[in-house]
């Protein structure tokens, strides 16, 4: 129920408390959504401070839970020491014989857990033969296959027929697979050659005019395809819309046919290397839909939330999912936990992989469960998150010197705190707490900045090295992104699917051949999609500028000198006079006088040449 509607319900039903009191489920859904995306909190894992919690949700987010690790038990014992206790209570807690852990320093030796054996199900890298010929278009067609494009054409034509039946006034002929590939090529061209509006690509009356788009298709044809491109059949959409508000309603129905094809292709033609990265991606969109999410922590504040699994070594998108709400994941163990588990398929990947993630996902439960499934994990964590150590014994403080290290191990799980310019908390089931790594930092010593060599925990070094994979993935997508304004929300996701396909196709080409930059790859891909040559259009030579009759000649010789006469543009610009002429320039389409005493044709072209030379 929308928040505004709930307020109105409260105002109109003040006499009956039963009628306007919200159910805990409705209130919970709204508050969880706010915490997930506005504050980037996961109520299932984070202990939220009072100012961040809606009163009705406080018991849910701050309820006591059974200890699941030594960290939790230590916290309970510390609480017992901080309060006055009767001898019987103290004896009860001491009888548990729980060893009270304290933070250890870098000088203490940490025993690394037994390393997980790396057993991928397939050979690493592209699942294609390097001996075969792989053009940019052939690799792109691995993701946008002929069958997927045929289905896309069928649905687009059906959507156009539906729009025309509703009274839309535009010409339409059914789009073919080749024409749709050309349309996609134009979309990539517009990403490489930026202009302020779509119409500018077909405008020929400015110095910024580009000739290529008009050679592929007309502006009106491009627009009508854009208005009608559809990934699902309109009749099936109608049936799904009838289920709105029920559990059977599919929020992603309009994008699922193509999304499933892209996801399968991402996993089928490339097997990732050992180090993987999980992160989220926000596709910008201001549409008011049930799928749109708001985030305060991202540069893109409003859009569609994607959870992405990528290869740390090159940024290849291995898998992704679109978040549609609280019920996206049936396991319901918390958004951060379920999002990671939904992207990992041991039957497809294998075992022994190392997974890196940021503080939104990291939790002791997730890491221990991943380790049980033979996946190592490493990530920074939030100190207030449940089940992480909160003991103050030998802990770091704000006054601790830079480079100080503290750690606690619980089985395969080690939690490390490191004092950089600020305190960093990291958790891992892969690394030892400290293995001798060092980093350089600038520090102010006696009013002067000097370079200092600091100790650095092994999990921090590995995290900084491998988390760059998600940055690389985002860079590949953003630098040549084809996102632009669209009237339909599903078109924004369609454009993102094109981004993923082009980026992954480039990475496959780089792994197999490695002889092209991203710019060269996109240039060749556009040319192949549009069935055009990569050579620039030939410049117009003086032989193209010849006078021709302004109108077609007729059999009546008396009318040939008068039919098609127009005002000479040179006479009007230079002399301010209106002189009509039957001649025009073949290349410039400019009407110009051509007489013995008045050769405007020659004079006007001299002026045009001098302006171009400047």
Coordinates of C-alpha atoms in Angstrom, one line a residue:
X1 CA 0.0 0.0 0.0
X2 CA 1.5 3.4 -0.9
X3 CA 2.5 5.6 2.0
X4 CA 0.2 8.5 0.9
X5 CA -2.8 6.1 0.7
X6 CA -2.1 4.8 4.2
X7 CA -2.1 8.4 5.6
X8 CA -5.5 9.0 3.9
X9 CA -6.8 5.8 5.5
X10 CA -5.7 7.0 8.9
X11 CA -7.4 10.4 8.5
X12 CA -10.7 9.0 7.2
X13 CA -11.1 6.2 9.8
X14 CA -10.1 7.9 13.1
X15 CA -13.2 6.5 14.9
X16 CA -12.1 2.9 14.4
X17 CA -8.6 1.9 15.5
X18 CA -8.9 -1.5 14.0
X19 CA -9.6 -0.2 10.5
X20 CA -6.6 2.2 10.1
X21 CA -4.0 0.2 12.1
X22 CA -1.4 -1.1 9.6
X23 CA -0.5 -4.7 9.7
X24 CA 3.1 -5.5 10.7
X25 CA 3.7 -7.2 7.3
X26 CA 2.7 -4.0 5.3
X27 CA 4.7 -1.8 7.7
X28 CA 7.7 -4.1 7.5
X29 CA 7.8 -4.2 3.7
X30 CA 7.9 -0.4 3.5
X31 CA 10.5 0.0 6.2
X32 CA 12.7 -2.8 4.8
X33 CA 12.7 -1.1 1.4
X34 CA 13.7 2.2 2.9
X35 CA 16.5 0.6 4.9
X36 CA 17.8 -1.5 1.9
X37 CA 18.1 1.3 -0.6
X38 CA 17.9 4.7 1.1
X39 CA 20.2 3.8 4.0
X40 CA 21.8 0.6 2.5
X41 CA 21.0 -1.4 5.6
X42 CA 19.8 -5.0 5.8
X43 CA 17.4 -5.4 8.8
X44 CA 18.1 -9.1 8.9
X45 CA 21.8 -8.5 9.6
X46 CA 22.3 -4.9 10.8
X47 CA 21.6 -3.6 14.3
X48 CA 20.1 -0.3 13.4
X49 CA 20.4 2.8 15.7
X50 CA 17.2 4.3 17.1
X51 CA 17.2 7.3 14.8
X52 CA 17.2 5.0 11.7
X53 CA 14.4 2.7 12.9
X54 CA 10.7 3.2 12.6
X55 CA 9.2 2.6 16.0
X56 CA 6.9 -0.2 14.8
X57 CA 9.9 -2.0 13.4
X58 CA 12.2 -1.7 16.4
X59 CA 11.4 -5.1 17.9
X60 CA 12.2 -6.8 14.5
X61 CA 15.5 -5.1 13.9
X62 CA 16.8 -5.2 17.4
X63 CA 15.5 -8.4 18.9
X64 CA 17.8 -10.6 20.8
X65 CA 19.0 -13.7 18.9
X66 CA 20.8 -16.9 19.9
X67 CA 24.6 -16.7 19.7
X68 CA 25.9 -18.4 16.5
X69 CA 29.6 -17.9 17.0
X70 CA 32.2 -17.4 19.7
X71 CA 32.0 -13.6 18.9
X72 CA 28.4 -13.5 20.2
X73 CA 29.2 -15.5 23.3
X74 CA 32.1 -13.2 24.2
X75 CA 29.8 -10.3 23.8
X76 CA 27.3 -11.8 26.3
X77 CA 30.1 -12.5 28.8
X78 CA 31.4 -8.9 28.5
X79 CA 27.9 -7.6 29.2
X80 CA 27.8 -9.8 32.3
X81 CA 31.1 -8.3 33.6
X82 CA 29.8 -4.7 33.0
X83 CA 26.8 -5.1 35.3
X84 CA 26.4 -6.0 38.9
X85 CA 25.6 -9.7 39.2
X86 CA 24.6 -12.0 42.0
X87 CA 27.1 -14.8 42.7
X88 CA 24.6 -17.4 41.4
X89 CA 24.3 -15.6 38.0
X90 CA 28.1 -15.2 37.7
X91 CA 28.5 -18.9 38.5
X92 CA 25.9 -19.7 35.9
X93 CA 27.8 -17.9 33.1
X94 CA 31.2 -19.2 34.2
X95 CA 29.9 -22.7 34.2
X96 CA 29.5 -22.4 30.4
X97 CA 33.3 -22.6 30.1
X98 CA 33.4 -20.3 27.2
X99 CA 36.8 -19.0 26.5
X100 CA 36.8 -15.2 26.6
X101 CA 38.6 -14.0 23.5
X102 CA 40.4 -10.8 23.2
X103 CA 41.9 -9.0 20.1
X104 CA 45.3 -10.3 19.2
X105 CA 48.1 -8.2 17.6
X106 CA 50.1 -8.6 14.5
X107 CA 52.9 -10.2 16.5
X108 CA 50.6 -13.2 17.4
X109 CA 50.7 -16.1 14.9
X110 CA 47.5 -16.8 13.1
X111 CA 46.8 -20.4 11.9
X112 CA 45.3 -20.3 8.4
X113 CA 42.4 -22.6 7.8
X114 CA 43.0 -25.4 5.3
X115 CA 42.9 -24.0 1.8
X116 CA 39.9 -24.9 -0.3
X117 CA 40.8 -26.9 -3.4
X118 CA 39.9 -25.1 -6.6
X119 CA 37.9 -27.4 -8.8
X120 CA 36.1 -25.6 -11.7
X121 CA 33.7 -27.6 -13.7
X122 CA 35.2 -26.4 -17.0
X123 CA 38.4 -25.0 -18.4
X124 CA 38.8 -21.3 -17.4
X125 CA 38.2 -18.5 -19.8
X126 CA 36.3 -18.4 -23.1
X127 CA 34.5 -21.6 -24.1
X128 CA 35.3 -21.0 -27.7
X129 CA 38.1 -22.2 -30.0
X130 CA 40.9 -19.6 -30.6
X131 CA 41.6 -21.3 -34.0
X132 CA 38.2 -20.2 -35.3
X133 CA 37.5 -16.8 -36.8
X134 CA 35.7 -14.6 -34.3
X135 CA 34.5 -11.2 -35.6
X136 CA 32.9 -8.6 -33.2
X137 CA 29.5 -9.3 -34.7
X138 CA 29.8 -13.1 -34.3
X139 CA 30.6 -12.7 -30.6
X140 CA 27.8 -10.2 -30.1
X141 CA 25.4 -12.7 -31.7
X142 CA 26.3 -15.2 -29.0
X143 CA 24.2 -13.0 -26.6
X144 CA 21.6 -11.6 -29.1
X145 CA 21.1 -14.8 -31.1
X146 CA 19.1 -15.1 -34.3
X147 CA 16.3 -16.9 -32.4
X148 CA 16.2 -14.1 -29.7
X149 CA 16.1 -11.5 -32.5
X150 CA 13.3 -13.3 -34.3
X151 CA 11.3 -13.4 -31.1
X152 CA 12.1 -9.7 -30.5
X153 CA 10.9 -8.8 -34.1
X154 CA 7.7 -10.8 -33.6
X155 CA 6.9 -9.0 -30.3
X156 CA 7.8 -5.6 -31.7
X157 CA 5.6 -6.1 -34.7
X158 CA 2.7 -7.2 -32.5
X159 CA 3.2 -4.1 -30.3
X160 CA 3.2 -1.8 -33.3
X161 CA 0.0 -3.4 -34.6
X162 CA -1.6 -2.9 -31.2
X163 CA -0.6 0.8 -31.1
X164 CA -1.9 1.4 -34.6
X165 CA -5.2 -0.3 -33.6
X166 CA -5.4 2.2 -30.7
X167 CA -5.2 5.1 -33.2
X168 CA -1.5 6.0 -33.4
X169 CA -0.7 7.9 -36.6
X170 CA 2.5 6.7 -38.1
X171 CA 3.5 4.4 -41.0
X172 CA 4.7 1.0 -40.0
X173 CA 6.0 -2.0 -41.9
X174 CA 7.1 -5.1 -40.1
X175 CA 10.6 -5.1 -38.9
X176 CA 13.0 -7.9 -39.9
X177 CA 15.9 -9.4 -38.1
X178 CA 18.5 -7.7 -40.4
X179 CA 16.8 -4.3 -39.9
X180 CA 16.7 -4.8 -36.1
X181 CA 20.4 -5.6 -36.1
X182 CA 20.9 -2.3 -38.1
X183 CA 18.8 -0.5 -35.5
X184 CA 21.0 -1.9 -32.7
X185 CA 24.1 -0.8 -34.7
X186 CA 22.7 2.8 -34.7
X187 CA 22.2 2.7 -31.0
X188 CA 25.9 1.8 -30.5
X189 CA 26.8 4.5 -33.0
X190 CA 25.0 7.1 -30.9
X191 CA 26.9 5.9 -27.8
X192 CA 30.2 6.5 -29.6
X193 CA 29.2 9.8 -31.3
X194 CA 27.4 11.9 -28.7
X195 CA 24.9 14.5 -29.8
X196 CA 22.3 16.4 -27.8
X197 CA 19.2 14.8 -29.3
X198 CA 18.2 11.9 -31.5
X199 CA 17.0 14.2 -34.2
X200 CA 20.5 15.8 -34.5
X201 CA 21.9 12.6 -36.1
X202 CA 19.7 13.1 -39.2
X203 CA 20.0 16.9 -39.3
X204 CA 22.0 18.0 -42.3
X205 CA 21.9 21.8 -42.0
X206 CA 24.7 22.4 -39.5
X207 CA 28.5 22.0 -39.4
X208 CA 28.0 19.2 -36.8
X209 CA 26.0 17.1 -39.2
X210 CA 26.9 13.4 -39.5
X211 CA 26.0 11.5 -42.7
X212 CA 26.1 7.9 -41.5
X213 CA 22.7 7.4 -39.7
X214 CA 20.7 8.5 -42.8
X215 CA 22.4 5.8 -44.9
X216 CA 21.2 3.1 -42.5
X217 CA 17.6 4.1 -42.0
X218 CA 15.4 7.2 -41.9
X219 CA 14.8 9.2 -38.7
X220 CA 11.1 8.3 -38.6
X221 CA 11.8 4.6 -39.0
X222 CA 14.3 4.7 -36.1
X223 CA 11.7 6.5 -34.0
X224 CA 8.9 4.1 -34.7
X225 CA 11.1 1.1 -33.9
X226 CA 12.1 2.7 -30.7
X227 CA 8.5 3.4 -29.7
X228 CA 7.5 -0.3 -30.3
X229 CA 10.5 -2.4 -29.4
X230 CA 9.1 -5.1 -27.1
X231 CA 10.7 -8.1 -25.4
X232 CA 7.4 -10.0 -24.6
X233 CA 4.2 -10.4 -26.5
X234 CA 1.6 -7.7 -25.8
X235 CA -1.2 -10.3 -25.3
X236 CA 0.9 -12.2 -22.7
X237 CA 1.6 -8.8 -21.0
X238 CA -2.2 -8.3 -20.7
X239 CA -2.7 -11.6 -19.0
X240 CA 0.1 -11.0 -16.6
X241 CA -1.2 -7.5 -15.7
X242 CA -4.5 -9.1 -14.6
X243 CA -2.6 -10.8 -11.8
X244 CA -1.3 -7.6 -10.4
X245 CA -1.5 -7.6 -6.6
X246 CA -1.3 -11.3 -6.4
X247 CA 1.6 -13.7 -5.7
X248 CA 1.4 -14.9 -9.4
X249 CA 2.2 -11.5 -10.8
X250 CA 5.6 -11.3 -12.4
X251 CA 7.2 -7.8 -12.1
X252 CA 9.8 -8.7 -14.7
X253 CA 7.5 -10.3 -17.2
X254 CA 8.2 -7.7 -20.0
X255 CA 12.0 -8.3 -19.9
X256 CA 12.3 -12.0 -18.9
X257 CA 12.4 -13.6 -22.4
X258 CA 15.5 -11.6 -23.3
X259 CA 17.0 -11.5 -19.8
X260 CA 17.0 -15.3 -19.6
X261 CA 18.8 -15.5 -22.9
X262 CA 21.5 -13.0 -21.9
X263 CA 22.0 -14.7 -18.5
X264 CA 22.4 -18.2 -20.1
X265 CA 24.8 -16.8 -22.7
X266 CA 27.0 -15.0 -20.1
X267 CA 27.5 -18.3 -18.2
X268 CA 27.7 -20.6 -21.3
X269 CA 30.5 -19.0 -23.3
X270 CA 32.9 -18.0 -20.5
X271 CA 34.0 -19.7 -17.3
X272 CA 35.3 -17.3 -14.6
X273 CA 38.7 -17.5 -13.0
X274 CA 39.2 -18.1 -9.3
X275 CA 38.4 -14.6 -7.9
X276 CA 34.9 -13.3 -8.2
X277 CA 33.2 -10.0 -7.1
X278 CA 29.6 -9.4 -6.0
X279 CA 28.2 -5.9 -6.1
X280 CA 25.1 -4.0 -7.1
X281 CA 24.5 -1.8 -10.2
X282 CA 21.9 0.8 -10.5
X283 CA 20.5 1.4 -14.0
X284 CA 19.2 5.0 -14.1
X285 CA 15.5 5.4 -14.6
X286 CA 13.0 7.9 -13.2
X287 CA 9.9 5.8 -14.2
X288 CA 7.4 5.4 -11.4
X289 CA 7.3 1.6 -11.4
X290 CA 7.3 -1.1 -8.7
X291 CA 10.8 -2.2 -9.8
X292 CA 12.4 1.3 -9.5
X293 CA 14.6 1.7 -6.4
X294 CA 16.1 4.8 -4.6
X295 CA 19.7 4.8 -3.2
X296 CA 21.4 7.6 -1.3
X297 CA 24.9 6.0 -1.6
X298 CA 25.2 5.8 -5.4
X299 CA 25.8 8.5 -7.9
X300 CA 22.7 7.3 -9.7
X301 CA 20.0 7.9 -7.1
X302 CA 17.0 6.3 -8.8
X303 CA 16.8 3.3 -11.1
X304 CA 16.7 -0.5 -11.4
X305 CA 18.7 -2.5 -8.9
X306 CA 21.0 -5.2 -10.4
X307 CA 23.0 -7.7 -8.3
X308 CA 26.0 -8.6 -10.4
X309 CA 28.6 -11.4 -10.2
X310 CA 31.7 -10.6 -12.2
X311 CA 35.2 -11.9 -12.8
X312 CA 37.8 -9.9 -10.9
X313 CA 40.5 -10.4 -13.5
X314 CA 38.8 -8.6 -16.4
X315 CA 35.3 -7.4 -15.3
X316 CA 33.3 -10.0 -17.3
X317 CA 29.7 -10.1 -16.2
X318 CA 29.2 -13.8 -15.2
X319 CA 25.6 -13.5 -13.9
X320 CA 23.1 -10.9 -12.7
X321 CA 19.6 -10.6 -11.2
X322 CA 17.1 -7.7 -11.0
X323 CA 15.7 -6.9 -7.6
X324 CA 11.9 -6.4 -7.6
X325 CA 11.1 -6.2 -3.9
X326 CA 11.2 -7.9 -0.6
X327 CA 9.9 -11.2 -2.1
X328 CA 12.5 -11.4 -4.8
X329 CA 14.3 -14.3 -3.0
X330 CA 12.2 -17.1 -1.6
X331 CA 14.8 -18.0 1.1
X332 CA 14.0 -14.8 3.0
X333 CA 17.2 -14.9 5.1
X334 CA 18.0 -11.2 4.5
X335 CA 18.6 -9.3 1.3
X336 CA 22.4 -9.3 1.5
X337 CA 22.5 -13.1 2.2
X338 CA 20.0 -14.1 -0.4
X339 CA 21.4 -11.8 -3.2
X340 CA 24.8 -13.5 -2.9
X341 CA 23.5 -17.0 -2.7
X342 CA 21.2 -16.5 -5.7
X343 CA 24.2 -15.7 -8.0
X344 CA 26.3 -18.8 -7.0
X345 CA 25.5 -22.1 -8.7
X346 CA 28.0 -24.8 -7.7
X347 CA 26.9 -27.1 -10.4
X348 CA 27.8 -24.5 -13.0
X349 CA 30.9 -22.9 -11.4
X350 CA 32.5 -25.7 -9.3
X351 CA 34.1 -25.2 -5.9
X352 CA 37.1 -23.4 -4.4
X353 CA 36.2 -20.0 -5.7
X354 CA 37.1 -16.8 -3.7
X355 CA 34.3 -14.3 -3.4
X356 CA 34.9 -10.6 -2.6
X357 CA 32.2 -8.2 -1.5
X358 CA 31.6 -4.9 0.3
X359 CA 30.1 -4.2 3.7
X360 CA 26.5 -4.5 2.6
X361 CA 26.8 -8.3 2.1
X362 CA 29.5 -9.4 4.6
X363 CA 28.1 -11.3 7.6
X364 CA 29.4 -14.2 9.7
X365 CA 26.4 -16.4 8.7
X366 CA 27.0 -15.8 5.0
X367 CA 30.7 -16.5 5.2
X368 CA 30.4 -19.7 7.2
X369 CA 27.6 -21.0 4.9
X370 CA 29.7 -20.2 1.9
X371 CA 32.7 -22.0 3.4
X372 CA 30.5 -25.0 4.1
X373 CA 29.7 -25.0 0.3
X374 CA 33.5 -24.7 -0.4
X375 CA 33.5 -21.1 -1.4
X376 CA 36.0 -18.8 0.3
X377 CA 34.9 -15.2 1.0
X378 CA 36.5 -11.9 2.0
X379 CA 35.0 -8.4 2.5
X380 CA 34.9 -5.3 4.7
X381 CA 32.2 -5.4 7.4
X382 CA 30.2 -3.0 9.6
X383 CA 31.1 -3.1 13.3
X384 CA 27.4 -2.8 14.3
X385 CA 26.4 -5.9 12.2
X386 CA 25.1 -8.9 14.2
X387 CA 27.5 -11.7 15.4
X388 CA 30.7 -9.7 14.7
X389 CA 33.1 -9.3 17.7
X390 CA 32.4 -6.3 19.9
X391 CA 34.7 -7.1 22.8
X392 CA 36.8 -4.1 24.0
X393 CA 39.7 -6.2 25.3
X394 CA 42.9 -5.1 23.5
X395 CA 40.8 -3.5 20.8
X396 CA 41.9 -0.5 18.6
X397 CA 41.0 3.0 19.5
X398 CA 41.0 6.3 17.7
X399 CA 44.3 7.1 19.2
X400 CA 46.0 3.9 18.0
X401 CA 49.0 4.6 15.6
X402 CA 48.6 4.0 11.9
X403 CA 49.5 0.4 10.9
X404 CA 48.2 -1.2 14.1
X405 CA 46.5 -4.5 13.6
X406 CA 44.1 -6.5 15.8
X407 CA 42.4 -9.8 14.9
X408 CA 40.1 -12.6 16.3
X409 CA 39.6 -16.0 14.7
X410 CA 36.6 -18.3 15.1
X411 CA 37.3 -21.5 13.2
X412 CA 37.7 -20.5 9.5
X413 CA 36.5 -17.0 10.1
X414 CA 39.0 -14.3 11.0
X415 CA 38.0 -10.7 11.8
X416 CA 40.7 -8.1 11.4
X417 CA 40.8 -4.4 12.4
X418 CA 43.5 -2.2 10.9
X419 CA 44.2 1.5 11.5
X420 CA 44.8 3.3 8.2
X421 CA 43.8 7.0 8.0
X422 CA 40.7 5.6 9.7
X423 CA 39.8 2.2 11.2
X424 CA 39.1 -0.5 8.6
X425 CA 37.3 -3.8 9.5
X426 CA 37.6 -6.8 7.3
X427 CA 36.5 -10.4 7.5
X428 CA 37.8 -13.5 5.6
X429 CA 37.7 -17.3 5.4
X430 CA 40.6 -17.3 2.9
X431 CA 43.5 -15.5 4.5
X432 CA 45.6 -15.3 7.7
X433 CA 45.3 -12.1 9.7
X434 CA 48.8 -10.9 8.8
X435 CA 51.4 -12.3 6.4
X436 CA 54.0 -9.5 6.2
X437 CA 52.3 -7.2 3.7
X438 CA 53.2 -3.5 3.8
X439 CA 51.8 -0.3 2.2
X440 CA 53.0 3.3 1.8
X441 CA 51.0 6.1 3.3
X442 CA 51.5 9.9 3.6
X443 CA 51.6 11.0 7.3
X444 CA 52.2 14.3 8.9
X445 CA 55.3 14.3 11.2
X446 CA 56.3 17.5 12.9
X447 CA 54.3 19.7 10.5
X448 CA 55.7 17.9 7.5
X449 CA 54.2 15.3 5.2
X450 CA 56.4 12.1 5.0
X451 CA 56.0 8.7 3.4
X452 CA 55.6 5.9 6.0
X453 CA 55.7 2.2 5.5
X454 CA 52.8 0.6 7.4
X455 CA 51.9 -3.0 8.1
X456 CA 48.9 -4.2 6.2
X457 CA 46.7 -7.3 6.9
X458 CA 46.5 -9.9 4.2
X459 CA 42.7 -9.7 3.8
X460 CA 42.9 -5.9 3.2
X461 CA 45.6 -6.3 0.5
X462 CA 43.6 -9.0 -1.2
X463 CA 40.3 -7.0 -1.0
X464 CA 41.9 -3.9 -2.5
X465 CA 43.4 -5.9 -5.3
X466 CA 40.4 -7.9 -6.3
X467 CA 37.5 -5.5 -5.7
X468 CA 39.0 -3.5 -8.6
X469 CA 37.2 -6.0 -10.8
X470 CA 33.8 -4.5 -10.2
X471 CA 35.2 -1.1 -10.9
X472 CA 36.6 -2.4 -14.2
X473 CA 33.2 -3.9 -15.1
X474 CA 31.4 -0.6 -14.4
X475 CA 34.0 1.3 -16.4
X476 CA 33.6 -0.9 -19.4
X477 CA 29.8 -0.4 -19.3
X478 CA 29.8 3.3 -18.5
X479 CA 32.4 4.6 -21.0
X480 CA 30.4 3.3 -24.0
X481 CA 27.0 3.2 -22.4
X482 CA 24.0 3.6 -24.7
X483 CA 21.6 4.7 -22.0
X484 CA 19.5 7.7 -23.0
X485 CA 16.0 9.0 -22.2
X486 CA 13.2 6.5 -22.9
X487 CA 9.4 6.6 -22.5
X488 CA 9.1 3.0 -21.3
X489 CA 10.9 1.6 -18.3
X490 CA 11.6 -1.8 -19.9
X491 CA 13.4 0.0 -22.8
X492 CA 16.0 1.2 -20.2
X493 CA 16.7 -2.4 -19.2
X494 CA 16.8 -3.4 -22.9
X495 CA 19.5 -0.8 -23.4
X496 CA 21.4 -2.2 -20.4
X497 CA 21.2 -5.7 -21.9
X498 CA 22.9 -4.3 -25.0
X499 CA 25.6 -2.8 -22.8
X500 CA 26.2 -6.2 -21.1
X501 CA 26.3 -8.0 -24.4
X502 CA 28.7 -5.6 -26.1
X503 CA 31.0 -5.5 -23.0
X504 CA 31.2 -9.3 -22.7
X505 CA 31.6 -9.7 -26.4
X506 CA 34.6 -7.3 -26.3
X507 CA 36.2 -9.2 -23.4
X508 CA 35.7 -12.6 -25.2
X509 CA 37.4 -11.0 -28.3
X510 CA 40.2 -9.7 -26.1
X511 CA 40.8 -13.1 -24.5
X512 CA 40.8 -14.9 -27.8
X513 CA 42.7 -12.5 -30.0
X514 CA 43.6 -9.4 -28.0
X515 CA 44.4 -7.3 -31.0
X516 CA 41.7 -4.6 -30.7
X517 CA 41.0 -1.7 -28.4
X518 CA 37.4 -1.1 -27.1
X519 CA 37.0 1.7 -29.6
X520 CA 38.2 -0.3 -32.6
X521 CA 36.0 -3.2 -31.5
X522 CA 32.9 -1.0 -31.3
X523 CA 33.7 0.6 -34.6
X524 CA 33.9 -2.7 -36.4
X525 CA 30.8 -4.0 -34.6
X526 CA 28.7 -1.0 -35.7
X527 CA 29.9 -1.4 -39.3
X528 CA 29.0 -5.1 -39.3
X529 CA 25.6 -4.6 -37.6
X530 CA 24.7 -1.8 -40.1
X531 CA 26.2 -3.6 -43.1
X532 CA 28.3 -0.6 -43.8
X533 CA 32.0 -0.1 -44.7
X534 CA 34.3 1.3 -42.0
X535 CA 35.8 3.7 -44.5
X536 CA 34.7 7.3 -44.2
X537 CA 32.3 8.6 -46.8
X538 CA 34.2 10.2 -49.7
X539 CA 34.4 14.0 -49.7
X540 CA 32.5 15.8 -52.4
X541 CA 34.8 17.1 -55.1
X542 CA 34.3 20.0 -57.4
X543 CA 33.0 17.7 -60.1
X544 CA 30.0 17.0 -58.0
X545 CA 29.1 20.7 -58.0
X546 CA 27.6 21.1 -61.4
X547 CA 24.5 23.1 -62.5
X548 CA 21.4 21.1 -63.3
X549 CA 17.8 22.1 -64.1
X550 CA 15.8 22.9 -61.0
X551 CA 12.8 21.0 -62.4
X552 CA 12.3 18.0 -64.7
X553 CA 12.3 18.9 -68.4
X554 CA 9.1 18.6 -70.3
X555 CA 8.3 18.0 -73.9
X556 CA 7.1 21.6 -74.2
X557 CA 10.2 23.6 -74.9
X558 CA 8.4 26.9 -74.1
X559 CA 7.8 25.8 -70.5
X560 CA 11.3 24.5 -69.8
X561 CA 12.7 28.0 -69.1
X562 CA 9.9 28.9 -66.6
X563 CA 9.0 25.7 -64.8
X564 CA 10.8 25.2 -61.5
X565 CA 12.3 28.7 -61.2
X566 CA 13.3 29.7 -57.7
X567 CA 14.9 32.7 -56.1
X568 CA 18.7 32.8 -56.3
X569 CA 20.2 32.6 -52.8
X570 CA 23.4 34.5 -53.8
X571 CA 21.4 37.5 -55.2
X572 CA 19.4 37.6 -52.1
X573 CA 22.3 37.3 -49.7
X574 CA 24.8 39.7 -51.5
X575 CA 22.6 42.2 -53.4
X576 CA 19.3 41.9 -51.4
X577 CA 17.4 41.3 -54.7
X578 CA 15.0 38.6 -55.8
X579 CA 16.2 37.1 -59.0
X580 CA 14.6 33.8 -60.2
X581 CA 16.7 31.1 -61.9
X582 CA 15.9 27.7 -63.4
X583 CA 19.3 26.3 -62.3
X584 CA 20.6 24.8 -59.1
X585 CA 23.7 23.0 -57.9
X586 CA 23.6 19.2 -58.0
X587 CA 25.6 18.7 -54.8
X588 CA 24.4 21.7 -52.7
X589 CA 20.8 21.8 -53.9
X590 CA 21.1 25.6 -53.9
X591 CA 19.3 27.6 -56.6
X592 CA 21.8 30.0 -58.3
X593 CA 21.9 32.2 -61.4
X594 CA 23.9 31.0 -64.4
X595 CA 24.1 33.8 -67.0
X596 CA 26.8 35.4 -69.1
X597 CA 26.7 38.7 -67.2
X598 CA 25.7 37.2 -63.8
X599 CA 27.4 33.9 -62.7
X600 CA 26.2 33.5 -59.2
X601 CA 27.0 29.8 -59.4
X602 CA 30.7 30.5 -59.5
X603 CA 30.7 33.4 -57.0
X604 CA 28.7 31.5 -54.4
X605 CA 30.9 28.4 -54.5
X606 CA 34.0 30.6 -54.1
X607 CA 32.5 31.9 -50.9
X608 CA 31.6 28.5 -49.6
X609 CA 35.2 27.1 -50.3
X610 CA 36.8 30.1 -48.5
X611 CA 34.7 29.6 -45.4
X612 CA 35.5 25.8 -45.3
X613 CA 39.2 26.6 -45.6
X614 CA 39.1 28.9 -42.6

